[in-house]
Tab-separated table of C-alpha atoms and ligand atoms in Angstrom:
chain	number	residue	atom	x	y	z
B	1	UNK	CA	67.755	-209.497	-194.912
B	2	UNK	CA	66.083	-206.469	-193.769
B	3	UNK	CA	67.143	-203.039	-194.880
B	4	UNK	CA	65.644	-199.615	-194.399
B	5	UNK	CA	65.997	-197.150	-196.976
B	6	UNK	CA	66.362	-193.438	-196.122
B	7	UNK	CA	67.952	-190.492	-197.490
B	8	UNK	CA	71.208	-189.225	-195.911
B	9	UNK	CA	71.934	-192.786	-194.474
B	10	UNK	CA	75.089	-191.642	-193.003
B	11	UNK	CA	73.743	-188.800	-191.124
B	12	UNK	CA	70.741	-190.849	-189.783
B	13	UNK	CA	73.193	-193.514	-188.709
B	14	UNK	CA	75.251	-191.285	-186.778
B	15	UNK	CA	72.272	-189.549	-185.220
B	16	UNK	CA	70.754	-193.060	-184.188
B	17	UNK	CA	74.053	-193.973	-182.880
B	18	UNK	CA	74.119	-190.831	-180.890
B	19	UNK	CA	70.647	-191.402	-179.429
B	20	UNK	CA	71.674	-194.903	-178.459
B	21	UNK	CA	74.686	-193.876	-176.747
B	22	UNK	CA	72.575	-191.176	-174.701
B	23	UNK	CA	69.999	-194.019	-173.867
B	24	UNK	CA	72.740	-196.211	-172.723
B	25	UNK	CA	74.046	-193.505	-170.475
B	26	UNK	CA	70.624	-192.985	-169.156
B	27	UNK	CA	70.399	-196.699	-168.514
B	28	UNK	CA	73.765	-196.697	-166.761
B	29	UNK	CA	72.532	-193.975	-164.517
B	30	UNK	CA	69.530	-196.044	-163.763
B	31	UNK	CA	71.744	-199.186	-162.952
B	32	UNK	CA	73.544	-197.015	-160.315
B	33	UNK	CA	70.512	-197.591	-158.002
B	34	UNK	CA	71.235	-201.257	-158.520
B	35	UNK	CA	68.546	-203.405	-156.583
B	36	UNK	CA	67.964	-200.944	-154.092
B	37	UNK	CA	64.473	-200.199	-154.965
B	38	UNK	CA	63.618	-203.816	-154.882
B	39	UNK	CA	65.278	-204.389	-151.536
B	40	UNK	CA	63.112	-201.640	-150.151
B	41	UNK	CA	60.058	-203.267	-151.499
B	42	UNK	CA	60.857	-206.484	-150.129
B	43	UNK	CA	61.435	-205.043	-146.657
B	44	UNK	CA	58.186	-203.296	-146.752
B	45	UNK	CA	56.532	-206.635	-147.601
B	46	UNK	CA	58.255	-208.232	-144.752
B	47	UNK	CA	57.062	-205.696	-142.539
B	48	UNK	CA	53.468	-205.916	-143.683
B	49	UNK	CA	53.479	-209.470	-142.897
B	50	UNK	CA	55.141	-209.014	-139.516
B	51	UNK	CA	52.589	-206.449	-138.567
B	52	UNK	CA	49.800	-208.989	-139.188
B	53	UNK	CA	51.570	-211.663	-137.199
B	54	UNK	CA	52.164	-209.128	-134.372
B	55	UNK	CA	48.436	-208.106	-134.437
B	56	UNK	CA	47.621	-211.621	-134.078
B	57	UNK	CA	49.961	-212.003	-131.098
B	58	UNK	CA	48.381	-208.946	-129.473
B	59	UNK	CA	44.874	-210.371	-129.736
B	60	UNK	CA	46.076	-213.623	-128.085
B	61	UNK	CA	47.344	-211.791	-125.190
B	62	UNK	CA	44.156	-209.788	-124.891
B	63	UNK	CA	41.970	-212.850	-125.111
B	64	UNK	CA	44.169	-214.548	-122.443
B	65	UNK	CA	43.897	-211.580	-120.271
B	66	UNK	CA	40.113	-211.484	-120.539
B	67	UNK	CA	39.909	-215.258	-119.738
B	68	UNK	CA	42.056	-214.517	-116.678
B	69	UNK	CA	39.584	-211.757	-115.559
B	70	UNK	CA	36.620	-214.057	-116.049
B	71	UNK	CA	38.270	-216.627	-113.968
B	72	UNK	CA	39.053	-214.244	-111.352
B	73	UNK	CA	35.567	-213.016	-111.083
B	74	UNK	CA	34.256	-216.660	-110.877
B	75	UNK	CA	36.674	-217.356	-108.171
B	76	UNK	CA	35.463	-214.300	-106.240
B	77	UNK	CA	32.065	-215.415	-106.265
B	78	UNK	CA	33.004	-219.013	-105.426
B	79	UNK	CA	34.891	-217.732	-102.272
B	80	UNK	CA	31.738	-215.806	-101.278
B	81	UNK	CA	29.723	-219.045	-101.852
B	82	UNK	CA	32.390	-220.939	-99.804
B	83	UNK	CA	32.017	-218.621	-96.952
B	84	UNK	CA	28.206	-218.730	-96.949
B	85	UNK	CA	28.529	-222.467	-96.880
B	86	UNK	CA	30.857	-222.477	-93.910
B	87	UNK	CA	28.301	-220.348	-91.995
B	88	UNK	CA	25.522	-222.728	-92.943
B	89	UNK	CA	27.711	-225.618	-91.683
B	90	UNK	CA	27.350	-224.092	-88.105
B	91	UNK	CA	23.579	-224.264	-88.209
B	92	UNK	CA	22.996	-227.623	-89.799
B	93	UNK	CA	19.937	-229.529	-88.442
B	94	UNK	CA	20.702	-233.098	-89.530
B	95	UNK	CA	23.692	-235.330	-91.062
B	96	UNK	CA	21.985	-235.258	-94.404
B	97	UNK	CA	22.246	-231.413	-94.588
B	98	UNK	CA	25.917	-231.597	-93.217
B	99	UNK	CA	26.910	-234.048	-96.161
B	100	UNK	CA	25.223	-231.928	-98.751
B	101	UNK	CA	26.789	-228.665	-97.794
B	102	UNK	CA	30.236	-230.433	-97.251
B	103	UNK	CA	29.844	-231.689	-100.797
B	104	UNK	CA	29.015	-228.395	-102.055
B	105	UNK	CA	31.977	-226.793	-100.123
B	106	UNK	CA	34.320	-229.419	-101.641
B	107	UNK	CA	33.050	-228.749	-105.111
B	108	UNK	CA	33.343	-225.041	-104.645
B	109	UNK	CA	37.080	-225.390	-103.345
B	110	UNK	CA	37.885	-227.986	-106.287
B	111	UNK	CA	36.701	-225.461	-109.018
B	112	UNK	CA	38.549	-222.527	-107.292
B	113	UNK	CA	41.771	-224.685	-107.363
B	114	UNK	CA	41.071	-225.618	-111.010
B	115	UNK	CA	40.577	-222.089	-111.805
B	116	UNK	CA	43.675	-221.059	-110.190
B	117	UNK	CA	45.411	-223.583	-112.328
B	118	UNK	CA	43.776	-222.344	-115.396
B	119	UNK	CA	44.861	-218.766	-114.532
B	120	UNK	CA	48.312	-219.929	-113.950
B	121	UNK	CA	48.560	-221.607	-117.377
B	122	UNK	CA	47.049	-218.548	-118.961
B	123	UNK	CA	49.486	-216.154	-117.296
B	124	UNK	CA	52.377	-218.335	-118.529
B	125	UNK	CA	50.631	-218.147	-122.030
B	126	UNK	CA	50.434	-214.344	-121.586
B	127	UNK	CA	54.115	-214.025	-120.773
B	128	UNK	CA	55.232	-216.266	-123.771
B	129	UNK	CA	53.086	-214.181	-126.010
B	130	UNK	CA	54.375	-210.917	-124.742
B	131	UNK	CA	57.887	-212.069	-125.111
B	132	UNK	CA	56.922	-212.797	-128.654
B	133	UNK	CA	55.398	-209.596	-129.352
B	134	UNK	CA	58.298	-207.656	-128.100
B	135	UNK	CA	60.485	-209.793	-130.489
B	136	UNK	CA	58.201	-208.976	-133.413
B	137	UNK	CA	58.241	-205.312	-132.448
B	138	UNK	CA	62.123	-205.067	-132.204
B	139	UNK	CA	62.287	-206.963	-135.552
B	140	UNK	CA	59.806	-204.530	-137.078
B	141	UNK	CA	61.689	-201.566	-135.855
B	142	UNK	CA	65.069	-203.121	-137.178
B	143	UNK	CA	63.554	-203.592	-140.562
B	144	UNK	CA	62.155	-200.000	-140.417
B	145	UNK	CA	65.869	-198.835	-139.697
B	146	UNK	CA	67.120	-201.020	-142.704
B	147	UNK	CA	64.530	-199.391	-144.910
B	148	UNK	CA	65.429	-195.741	-143.883
B	149	UNK	CA	69.129	-196.554	-144.386
B	150	UNK	CA	68.607	-197.877	-148.039
B	151	UNK	CA	66.120	-195.152	-148.777
B	152	UNK	CA	68.753	-192.709	-147.741
B	153	UNK	CA	71.242	-194.197	-150.036
B	154	UNK	CA	68.835	-194.365	-152.803
B	155	UNK	CA	67.761	-190.699	-152.187
B	156	UNK	CA	71.557	-189.739	-152.656
B	157	UNK	CA	72.049	-191.646	-155.820
B	158	UNK	CA	68.849	-190.041	-157.218
B	159	UNK	CA	69.983	-186.661	-156.176
B	160	UNK	CA	73.541	-187.344	-157.784
B	161	UNK	CA	72.003	-188.614	-160.879
B	162	UNK	CA	69.366	-185.764	-161.290
B	163	UNK	CA	71.645	-183.127	-163.092
B	164	UNK	CA	73.057	-185.854	-165.453
B	165	UNK	CA	69.765	-187.326	-166.115
B	166	UNK	CA	68.082	-183.919	-166.937
B	167	UNK	CA	70.924	-183.097	-169.288
B	168	UNK	CA	70.736	-186.451	-171.025
B	169	UNK	CA	66.986	-186.236	-171.295
B	170	UNK	CA	67.245	-182.834	-172.925
B	171	UNK	CA	69.923	-184.089	-175.265
B	172	UNK	CA	67.729	-187.044	-176.360
B	173	UNK	CA	64.744	-184.931	-176.759
B	174	UNK	CA	66.360	-182.366	-179.244
B	175	UNK	CA	68.008	-185.176	-181.179
B	176	UNK	CA	64.685	-187.279	-181.195
B	177	UNK	CA	62.819	-184.258	-182.707
B	178	UNK	CA	65.473	-183.787	-185.276
B	179	UNK	CA	65.470	-187.418	-186.396
B	180	UNK	CA	61.677	-187.501	-186.452
B	181	UNK	CA	61.691	-184.500	-188.601
B	182	UNK	CA	64.122	-186.077	-191.014
B	183	UNK	CA	62.516	-189.536	-191.070
B	184	UNK	CA	59.437	-190.195	-188.922
B	185	UNK	CA	59.181	-193.806	-189.766
B	186	UNK	CA	62.796	-194.595	-189.114
B	187	UNK	CA	62.528	-192.748	-185.681
B	188	UNK	CA	59.518	-194.756	-184.703
B	189	UNK	CA	61.035	-197.989	-185.834
B	190	UNK	CA	64.020	-197.153	-183.428
B	191	UNK	CA	61.953	-195.846	-180.629
B	192	UNK	CA	59.468	-198.844	-180.570
B	193	UNK	CA	62.477	-201.326	-180.595
B	194	UNK	CA	64.120	-199.178	-177.798
B	195	UNK	CA	60.804	-199.414	-175.683
B	196	UNK	CA	60.336	-203.064	-176.136
B	197	UNK	CA	63.818	-204.564	-176.025
B	198	UNK	CA	65.720	-205.271	-172.770
B	199	UNK	CA	68.134	-202.463	-171.503
B	200	UNK	CA	66.521	-200.205	-174.187
B	201	UNK	CA	69.123	-201.214	-176.803
B	202	UNK	CA	67.390	-200.634	-180.125
B	203	UNK	CA	70.784	-200.131	-182.004
B	204	UNK	CA	73.840	-202.416	-181.429
B	205	UNK	CA	77.231	-202.904	-183.108
B	206	UNK	CA	78.188	-205.965	-185.109
B	207	UNK	CA	81.157	-207.374	-183.271
B	208	UNK	CA	83.922	-209.999	-184.457
B	209	UNK	CA	83.132	-213.653	-183.757
B	210	UNK	CA	85.618	-214.856	-181.376
B	211	UNK	CA	88.167	-217.117	-183.115
B	212	UNK	CA	86.832	-216.289	-186.331
B	213	UNK	CA	87.612	-212.556	-186.705
B	214	UNK	CA	86.498	-212.111	-190.334
B	215	UNK	CA	82.836	-212.837	-189.305
B	216	UNK	CA	80.639	-210.781	-187.149
B	217	UNK	CA	77.615	-211.297	-184.892
B	218	UNK	CA	74.994	-209.154	-183.686
B	219	UNK	CA	76.132	-207.946	-180.192
B	220	UNK	CA	72.385	-207.787	-179.232
B	221	UNK	CA	71.596	-211.455	-179.648
B	222	UNK	CA	74.964	-212.976	-180.593
B	223	UNK	CA	73.787	-214.264	-184.002
B	224	UNK	CA	76.212	-214.782	-186.789
B	225	UNK	CA	75.353	-212.410	-189.514
B	226	UNK	CA	75.354	-213.418	-193.071
B	227	UNK	CA	78.562	-212.305	-195.161
B	228	UNK	CA	76.281	-210.419	-197.529
B	229	UNK	CA	74.951	-208.373	-194.493
B	230	UNK	CA	78.371	-208.009	-193.196
B	231	UNK	CA	79.527	-206.517	-196.418
B	232	UNK	CA	76.377	-204.000	-196.517
B	233	UNK	CA	77.221	-203.062	-193.005
B	234	UNK	CA	80.693	-201.899	-193.811
B	235	UNK	CA	79.354	-199.861	-196.602
B	236	UNK	CA	77.355	-197.744	-194.123
B	237	UNK	CA	75.008	-196.737	-196.880
B	238	UNK	CA	71.928	-198.579	-195.556
B	239	UNK	CA	70.143	-199.188	-192.416
B	240	UNK	CA	70.199	-202.897	-191.516
B	241	UNK	CA	68.082	-204.784	-189.051
B	242	UNK	CA	69.193	-208.143	-187.307
B	243	UNK	CA	66.763	-210.720	-188.552
B	244	UNK	CA	66.881	-212.549	-185.149
B	245	UNK	CA	66.445	-209.925	-182.701
B	246	UNK	CA	65.188	-206.914	-184.718
B	247	UNK	CA	67.890	-204.649	-183.555
B	248	UNK	CA	69.326	-202.014	-185.846
B	249	UNK	CA	72.790	-202.814	-186.759
B	250	UNK	CA	75.906	-200.671	-187.263
B	251	UNK	CA	79.585	-201.698	-187.549
B	252	UNK	CA	81.572	-201.612	-184.457
B	253	UNK	CA	84.042	-199.096	-185.625
B	254	UNK	CA	81.474	-196.473	-186.732
B	255	UNK	CA	79.653	-196.857	-183.244
B	256	UNK	CA	82.744	-196.465	-181.226
B	257	UNK	CA	83.893	-193.482	-183.449
B	258	UNK	CA	80.537	-191.705	-182.857
B	259	UNK	CA	80.381	-192.507	-179.159
B	260	UNK	CA	83.837	-191.194	-178.673
B	261	UNK	CA	83.095	-188.034	-180.447
B	262	UNK	CA	80.272	-187.334	-177.945
B	263	UNK	CA	80.815	-185.025	-175.113
G	301	LIG	ZN1	70.387	-209.698	-183.122
């Protein structure tokens, strides 16, 4: 059983309860934000990922368009070549020459045709990618709108909390300084636990065990407290620590009494 000795235990107990109540109120204010900050962060991550995808799509479009331009240029020169060959056909000197030019002409026309098919295929790809890109941009704009909406809600909550938060912090500071002056060791013990424990609950009350009301459990970790500790708890003349979770323990009646008396 861990107990802390300090002069004027009753006063210190009351002050530590007061401190804990103020911290609990601060925590409750923080909870009002809910998971809005997390939601905003998740949406920002989604947008960042989408931006990368959309950049990729844009590059694909540019690449296809460049290929289309190259194919058009190639066809332009092939058509020039075709015209020249046609002219040459008019002045052939023998059959061999005629077949040679005919074969060149055929090859040029086949290449032009093949290029045209490639252009068509690429144009289709561009259309698909453009559609995809537009969808990505619309999706991003929608996510931006959602972020703005959530940020606005969060800002409203922060603004509403602001005054209360400042008041609480001021009261906490005054009280902390007082306890620290009275018993620095006790204060640091409380403060270290507050910073390391979930929800900042360094001090909790011992509450009756359901179905066995004559026994109490630590409301921080739900461990059954030994009878000896329970007895000491009700004496209120020593500061007790839960052996399982390390939280400072007070009896529920005292906690409620102090909490109720606070503005
Ligand atoms: Zn505990």
